Amino acid sequence: MGVRGPAGLPTLSRRSKIIIGIAVALLVILLVGPRIVGLITDWLWFSDLGYSEVFSTILWTRILLFLIVGVIVGAIIYGAIALAYRSRPVFVPASGPGDPLARYRAAVMGRIRWFAIVPPVLVGVISGLVAQGSWATVQTFLHSTDFGVTDPQFGLDISFYAFRLPFVTFILNFLFVVVVIAFVGSLITHYIFGGIRLGGGSGSLTNSARIQLAALAGIFLLLKATAYWFDRYSLLSSDRKQEIFSGASYTDINAVLPSKLILMAIAIICALAFFAGVVLKDLRIPAIATVLMLLAALVMGVGWPLTMEQFSVKPNAAQKESEYIKRNIAATTQAYGIVADRNVDYQTDWGATAPSAEAVNSDEPTLSNIRILDPNVIGPTFNQRQFLKNFYGFPSQLAIDRYKVDGQERDYIVAVRELDPTKYGDQQQNWLNKHTVYTHGNGFVAAPANQVDEASGDATSGSDRGGLPVFNVSDLQTIRNPDYQKTAPIKVTQPRIYFGELIANVSPDYSIVGGTGGPREYDEDGRQYTYTADSGVSLSNWFTRAMYAVKYTDRNFLLSDAINSNSRILYNRDPRDRVKQVAPWLTVDSKAYPAVMADGSIKWIVDGYTTLDNYPYSQRTSLQDATTDAQDLINNQAQRSQANKQISYVRNSVKATVDAYTGKVTLYQFDKNDPVLKTWMKVFPGTVQPRSEFDKKTDLAAHVRYPEDLFKIQRELLAKYHVTDPTAFFQNNNFWSVPPDPSNEDNASRQLNQPPYYFTARNPRESSGTDSQFQLTTVYTGFREKNLAAYMTVSSDPGSYGQITVKVLPADRQSGVGPQQAQDNMNNYGAVLGDRKQLEGTTRVTYGNLLTLPVGGGGILYVQPLYTQTNNGGGVPKLHRVLMYYNAAAGNPKVGYAATTAEALAQIGISPADATSPLNGEPSAPQAGADQPAPAPQPNQPSTPSNPQRDAAVNAIGDALNKLKQAQSNGDFTAYGQALDQLNKAVQQYQAAGGGS
């Protein structure tokens, strides 16, 4: 005979129970079904890429954690409740008429199994779900690798803090939660069943209730004592002095650390008191002990450190914190890879004396590579001049790389012509077109970074010539040219782009390729194509199609005849996201860039970082704040940024490639000494290719760049951590600042940092010679000042990769003109002001990147391109003029403003001969006008190497321009006419020497 519910409780009919059951089942399907579909499609995706082990390792770790933690937590909760129930009093007197506990007691007794099983199961499930998110903590604990570096306080290897301490903290946190829930569950059970009685002015406990609750309280205090012990190690990542430095301070070591040991001892005593209460049958002693512990925690944990900080440390802070600042400096430089004399070379005498004219003029590696194309400005030029079709496009932020052409390495602005679904027309928006016809981009486009097609003329004339990039295109049309392999400077064999950044900007981003029944994909006008790689998840069976139909909530997967047994689906096509998914333990750089390999394939290169957030004594840094600068908003489009998290260790440990055609992801070990990477390589064996494999890829090594995000983090830290004296560090005497971007008034007003720049220049560790390097550079100004304080650069060349050079101006030199000051000087130059006034209203003027170039061993040359764009809606940014600022000698600054690099150099007194090499094209004279001669146009193709006659003519042009400018400023019309005649003769000599037509 079934047990009937207590009187007054409603009962459910059979029909109601069925309806509720169906509703619950549907709810479970809605909640769990998409997750199951997601797991299946993720497995298919990882298997297609060859990274199924990553997926299975993570999945099984999560499942085991869920089961282990869920079962343990559920069993403990169930045991606590069951013990409380079994030890309940046999007879529980009612507290009076209408005793509410009687109704609850009857309800529980009527469904005892439900109340005994459901709460522990729910708590266990929730605990398991929370625990499975810590799979990385568990795996790194199981596969930890020693750093070979110990902390200065406890002498423990850093791996303890990186891998073991987080795991211990994870275990303790769960045990705390379990004990607290078990205590609460036992307390409620004892109360409902009479083990605890309230009322009558006093309460009472049964022996079983007292024993169980006291034992749980004692266990809690033992856990607390254990936590106090491990809290000592967490002090080494203290943020008490975060405004000055991270890590344990004087107060932490001399007050908080001893207090942790004292509180640990008190917690153990209190735990013993609770255990004694079990035997002594008196809880007053443990209760008193608990009160004393709380008071001790307040006094020892808060009062003592606060008193020491206020009355001992602050009056003598520089002296007291000296040792701990020294620890912070050592740990920070180690953790972020900015160790002096190891990978950072400080040159403290830079600019002490002005270089000679001969030294500057002979700086060919720098002068012949002056970049005049800004990848953050000319994106619209690429889009309008090279888009081909409305559904193609280029990113707003282009990339810079270098290629060896005609035996000489030169910088290029590079991009791939991608599919851009945001530009589809109305007739292109149907499902078939979006996902089966328009599937890929077409071509690699590069433009020499220091060359334009010809010198720009008057921007107000509406001319469409001059100031435009010289495009080198490798797409389906150009590679069909029989002479392509002979004449193309950059040779591509497969120009189709199936994986890129733009296609991933829309959702869903999938394409269905392959299939039978003839080519379907758009390739060129009148030409269709069928994807030939074996990449992509096969849609050969109905089950797989059904999974993706659910994933994308699209019935076309099941109904469309465009899908057949040979069809494949490509998705997750952003190269950065693909790398992040196959290596979820990596932080990827916010920028990826395309590169052409030796076999003609196009590969995206993605930089991957390993990070830690608890490196002892290392300065905590906001990843997002440190990497945010003026480049985060290009052409009013927000760029991808880093996550907002704190780190205290970073290494560029992985270089990854993503094939633009196949989507194949390859991870290469780049930092052989990174213990964090070694740990993850143990977790996922075989997923990261060893460094030896990377070294074999010489074509890949020739295109790797020092990553921007890492460089930004390091420059943010070096602004402080170039100071190694603890007292000077504390007093903030010699800190630097990263200057705001001066090229844009909005960026400057919002204090957005000036971005770093890539370019090729002379090896910064040599004052002469012809050795050039592809570098990433930035400048520092005095702390919250505008004067130039230092110049920082890092090499990207294979032989010297990662070598950081910091050129420091002598502290007593006041002539270090900073970027904002140079910008102001150029803006206020007479010719610039006049030109800007003439352009106002009809033309939009944009200043490009302001480059700071060390020249001649000690000179500082600022170079900035100025672009114009008509306001009629159809114009594109074109190079209008090149601005230069050079302080040849103290108190004698010069400004150059001309249509070509060579002319601008001549105006500031630097020989333009090196700027007329094939890297920079030919110089031209000023644009023809009422008082000026006709220009010598800059040819579309690189010029022939320089010769003595032409060089002499170029020097004569520069000399004539200087005289022309001086005569104009003095109002000497006679001298002006003579200079004009000299300039015309020099141009004729230049043309006669083969310099132009």
PDB file of C-alpha atoms in Angstrom, residues 752-880:
ATOM      1  CA  LEU A 752      45.773  57.313 -27.213  1.00  0.00           C
ATOM      2  CA  ASN A 753      49.327  56.041 -27.413  1.00  0.00           C
ATOM      3  CA  GLN A 754      51.317  56.473 -30.581  1.00  0.00           C
ATOM      4  CA  PRO A 755      51.446  53.014 -32.197  1.00  0.00           C
ATOM      5  CA  PRO A 756      54.758  51.286 -32.899  1.00  0.00           C
ATOM      6  CA  TYR A 757      55.916  51.088 -36.503  1.00  0.00           C
ATOM      7  CA  TYR A 758      57.588  48.481 -38.707  1.00  0.00           C
ATOM      8  CA  PHE A 759      60.248  49.530 -41.178  1.00  0.00           C
ATOM      9  CA  THR A 760      63.705  48.597 -42.412  1.00  0.00           C
ATOM     10  CA  ALA A 761      66.603  50.722 -41.213  1.00  0.00           C
ATOM     11  CA  ARG A 762      70.223  50.442 -40.183  1.00  0.00           C
ATOM     12  CA  ASN A 763      71.070  47.926 -37.481  1.00  0.00           C
ATOM     13  CA  PRO A 764      70.630  50.036 -34.311  1.00  0.00           C
ATOM     14  CA  ARG A 765      73.667  48.411 -32.720  1.00  0.00           C
ATOM     15  CA  GLU A 766      75.929  49.742 -35.488  1.00  0.00           C
ATOM     16  CA  SER A 767      76.778  53.383 -36.109  1.00  0.00           C
ATOM     17  CA  SER A 768      77.972  52.771 -39.658  1.00  0.00           C
ATOM     18  CA  GLY A 769      77.980  50.143 -42.355  1.00  0.00           C
ATOM     19  CA  THR A 770      75.319  48.737 -44.632  1.00  0.00           C
ATOM     20  CA  ASP A 771      73.692  46.185 -42.325  1.00  0.00           C
ATOM     21  CA  SER A 772      69.923  46.784 -42.298  1.00  0.00           C
ATOM     22  CA  GLN A 773      67.204  45.268 -40.125  1.00  0.00           C
ATOM     23  CA  PHE A 774      63.448  44.926 -40.324  1.00  0.00           C
ATOM     24  CA  GLN A 775      62.475  46.577 -37.050  1.00  0.00           C
ATOM     25  CA  LEU A 776      59.533  47.445 -34.845  1.00  0.00           C
ATOM     26  CA  THR A 777      60.086  50.808 -33.163  1.00  0.00           C
ATOM     27  CA  THR A 778      58.639  53.273 -30.708  1.00  0.00           C
ATOM     28  CA  VAL A 779      59.754  56.380 -28.829  1.00  0.00           C
ATOM     29  CA  TYR A 780      59.546  57.605 -25.248  1.00  0.00           C
ATOM     30  CA  THR A 781      59.185  61.116 -23.959  1.00  0.00           C
ATOM     31  CA  GLY A 782      60.017  62.427 -20.510  1.00  0.00           C
ATOM     32  CA  PHE A 783      57.476  61.438 -17.871  1.00  0.00           C
ATOM     33  CA  ARG A 784      54.323  63.360 -18.780  1.00  0.00           C
ATOM     34  CA  GLU A 785      56.453  65.656 -20.927  1.00  0.00           C
ATOM     35  CA  LYS A 786      56.825  66.236 -24.679  1.00  0.00           C
ATOM     36  CA  ASN A 787      60.601  66.138 -25.068  1.00  0.00           C
ATOM     37  CA  LEU A 788      62.158  63.007 -26.550  1.00  0.00           C
ATOM     38  CA  ALA A 789      63.782  60.763 -23.911  1.00  0.00           C
ATOM     39  CA  ALA A 790      64.532  57.457 -25.648  1.00  0.00           C
ATOM     40  CA  TYR A 791      64.044  55.351 -28.724  1.00  0.00           C
ATOM     41  CA  MET A 792      63.212  51.638 -28.543  1.00  0.00           C
ATOM     42  CA  THR A 793      63.521  49.157 -31.385  1.00  0.00           C
ATOM     43  CA  VAL A 794      63.481  45.388 -31.751  1.00  0.00           C
ATOM     44  CA  SER A 795      64.729  43.261 -34.614  1.00  0.00           C
ATOM     45  CA  SER A 796      62.550  40.875 -36.631  1.00  0.00           C
ATOM     46  CA  ASP A 797      65.397  39.465 -38.722  1.00  0.00           C
ATOM     47  CA  PRO A 798      66.066  35.732 -38.212  1.00  0.00           C
ATOM     48  CA  GLY A 799      69.674  36.202 -37.108  1.00  0.00           C
ATOM     49  CA  SER A 800      68.948  38.893 -34.523  1.00  0.00           C
ATOM     50  CA  TYR A 801      65.281  38.284 -33.755  1.00  0.00           C
ATOM     51  CA  GLY A 802      64.141  39.677 -30.420  1.00  0.00           C
ATOM     52  CA  GLN A 803      67.175  41.877 -29.772  1.00  0.00           C
ATOM     53  CA  ILE A 804      65.833  45.032 -28.148  1.00  0.00           C
ATOM     54  CA  THR A 805      67.859  48.231 -28.359  1.00  0.00           C
ATOM     55  CA  VAL A 806      67.009  51.272 -26.272  1.00  0.00           C
ATOM     56  CA  LYS A 807      68.763  54.478 -27.307  1.00  0.00           C
ATOM     57  CA  VAL A 808      68.661  56.898 -24.377  1.00  0.00           C
ATOM     58  CA  LEU A 809      69.240  60.616 -24.751  1.00  0.00           C
ATOM     59  CA  PRO A 810      71.572  62.073 -22.131  1.00  0.00           C
ATOM     60  CA  ALA A 811      69.539  63.455 -19.256  1.00  0.00           C
ATOM     61  CA  ASP A 812      71.256  66.839 -19.528  1.00  0.00           C
ATOM     62  CA  ARG A 813      70.391  67.292 -23.198  1.00  0.00           C
ATOM     63  CA  GLN A 814      67.404  69.553 -23.755  1.00  0.00           C
ATOM     64  CA  SER A 815      67.292  69.400 -27.549  1.00  0.00           C
ATOM     65  CA  GLY A 816      65.524  66.056 -27.846  1.00  0.00           C
ATOM     66  CA  VAL A 817      62.444  67.148 -29.808  1.00  0.00           C
ATOM     67  CA  GLY A 818      59.551  64.756 -29.178  1.00  0.00           C
ATOM     68  CA  PRO A 819      56.917  63.586 -31.693  1.00  0.00           C
ATOM     69  CA  GLN A 820      54.304  66.181 -30.729  1.00  0.00           C
ATOM     70  CA  GLN A 821      56.872  68.966 -30.886  1.00  0.00           C
ATOM     71  CA  ALA A 822      58.096  67.802 -34.292  1.00  0.00           C
ATOM     72  CA  GLN A 823      54.497  67.582 -35.492  1.00  0.00           C
ATOM     73  CA  ASP A 824      53.799  71.131 -34.317  1.00  0.00           C
ATOM     74  CA  ASN A 825      56.945  72.442 -36.007  1.00  0.00           C
ATOM     75  CA  MET A 826      56.006  70.838 -39.304  1.00  0.00           C
ATOM     76  CA  ASN A 827      52.370  71.963 -39.095  1.00  0.00           C
ATOM     77  CA  ASN A 828      53.444  75.571 -38.511  1.00  0.00           C
ATOM     78  CA  TYR A 829      55.902  75.596 -41.390  1.00  0.00           C
ATOM     79  CA  GLY A 830      54.952  78.285 -43.898  1.00  0.00           C
ATOM     80  CA  ALA A 831      54.650  76.057 -46.950  1.00  0.00           C
ATOM     81  CA  VAL A 832      52.519  73.556 -45.031  1.00  0.00           C
ATOM     82  CA  LEU A 833      50.203  76.242 -43.686  1.00  0.00           C
ATOM     83  CA  GLY A 834      49.768  77.719 -47.156  1.00  0.00           C
ATOM     84  CA  ASP A 835      49.082  74.355 -48.717  1.00  0.00           C
ATOM     85  CA  ARG A 836      46.577  73.409 -46.018  1.00  0.00           C
ATOM     86  CA  LYS A 837      44.758  76.709 -46.485  1.00  0.00           C
ATOM     87  CA  GLN A 838      44.502  76.110 -50.223  1.00  0.00           C
ATOM     88  CA  LEU A 839      43.138  72.609 -49.674  1.00  0.00           C
ATOM     89  CA  GLU A 840      40.507  73.524 -47.082  1.00  0.00           C
ATOM     90  CA  GLY A 841      36.923  72.912 -48.106  1.00  0.00           C
ATOM     91  CA  THR A 842      37.551  70.763 -51.158  1.00  0.00           C
ATOM     92  CA  THR A 843      39.994  68.178 -49.886  1.00  0.00           C
ATOM     93  CA  ARG A 844      40.404  66.123 -46.742  1.00  0.00           C
ATOM     94  CA  VAL A 845      43.944  66.121 -45.410  1.00  0.00           C
ATOM     95  CA  THR A 846      45.243  63.187 -43.388  1.00  0.00           C
ATOM     96  CA  TYR A 847      48.585  62.938 -41.670  1.00  0.00           C
ATOM     97  CA  GLY A 848      50.158  59.491 -41.837  1.00  0.00           C
ATOM     98  CA  ASN A 849      52.437  57.746 -39.379  1.00  0.00           C
ATOM     99  CA  LEU A 850      55.081  59.984 -37.871  1.00  0.00           C
ATOM    100  CA  LEU A 851      58.272  57.916 -38.098  1.00  0.00           C
ATOM    101  CA  THR A 852      61.281  58.613 -35.893  1.00  0.00           C
ATOM    102  CA  LEU A 853      64.471  57.545 -37.657  1.00  0.00           C
ATOM    103  CA  PRO A 854      67.919  57.555 -36.051  1.00  0.00           C
ATOM    104  CA  VAL A 855      70.368  58.600 -38.765  1.00  0.00           C
ATOM    105  CA  GLY A 856      74.122  58.904 -38.872  1.00  0.00           C
ATOM    106  CA  GLY A 857      74.618  57.335 -35.452  1.00  0.00           C
ATOM    107  CA  GLY A 858      73.216  60.266 -33.440  1.00  0.00           C
ATOM    108  CA  GLY A 859      70.792  62.256 -35.568  1.00  0.00           C
ATOM    109  CA  ILE A 860      67.014  62.217 -35.207  1.00  0.00           C
ATOM    110  CA  LEU A 861      64.962  62.469 -38.381  1.00  0.00           C
ATOM    111  CA  TYR A 862      61.157  62.686 -38.302  1.00  0.00           C
ATOM    112  CA  VAL A 863      59.310  61.672 -41.450  1.00  0.00           C
ATOM    113  CA  GLN A 864      55.577  61.921 -42.038  1.00  0.00           C
ATOM    114  CA  PRO A 865      53.518  61.413 -45.197  1.00  0.00           C
ATOM    115  CA  LEU A 866      50.618  63.755 -45.832  1.00  0.00           C
ATOM    116  CA  TYR A 867      47.645  62.386 -47.772  1.00  0.00           C
ATOM    117  CA  THR A 868      44.842  64.165 -49.547  1.00  0.00           C
ATOM    118  CA  GLN A 869      41.434  62.882 -50.517  1.00  0.00           C
ATOM    119  CA  THR A 870      38.725  64.739 -52.370  1.00  0.00           C
ATOM    120  CA  ASN A 871      35.452  65.333 -50.544  1.00  0.00           C
ATOM    121  CA  ASN A 872      33.272  64.240 -53.458  1.00  0.00           C
ATOM    122  CA  GLY A 873      32.827  60.764 -51.968  1.00  0.00           C
ATOM    123  CA  GLY A 874      34.801  58.965 -54.667  1.00  0.00           C
ATOM    124  CA  GLY A 875      38.336  59.969 -53.819  1.00  0.00           C
ATOM    125  CA  VAL A 876      40.991  57.846 -52.195  1.00  0.00           C
ATOM    126  CA  PRO A 877      43.900  58.846 -49.956  1.00  0.00           C
ATOM    127  CA  LYS A 878      46.898  59.770 -52.106  1.00  0.00           C
ATOM    128  CA  LEU A 879      50.351  60.769 -51.016  1.00  0.00           C
ATOM    129  CA  HIS A 880      50.443  64.529 -51.471  1.00  0.00           C
TER     130      HIS A 880
END
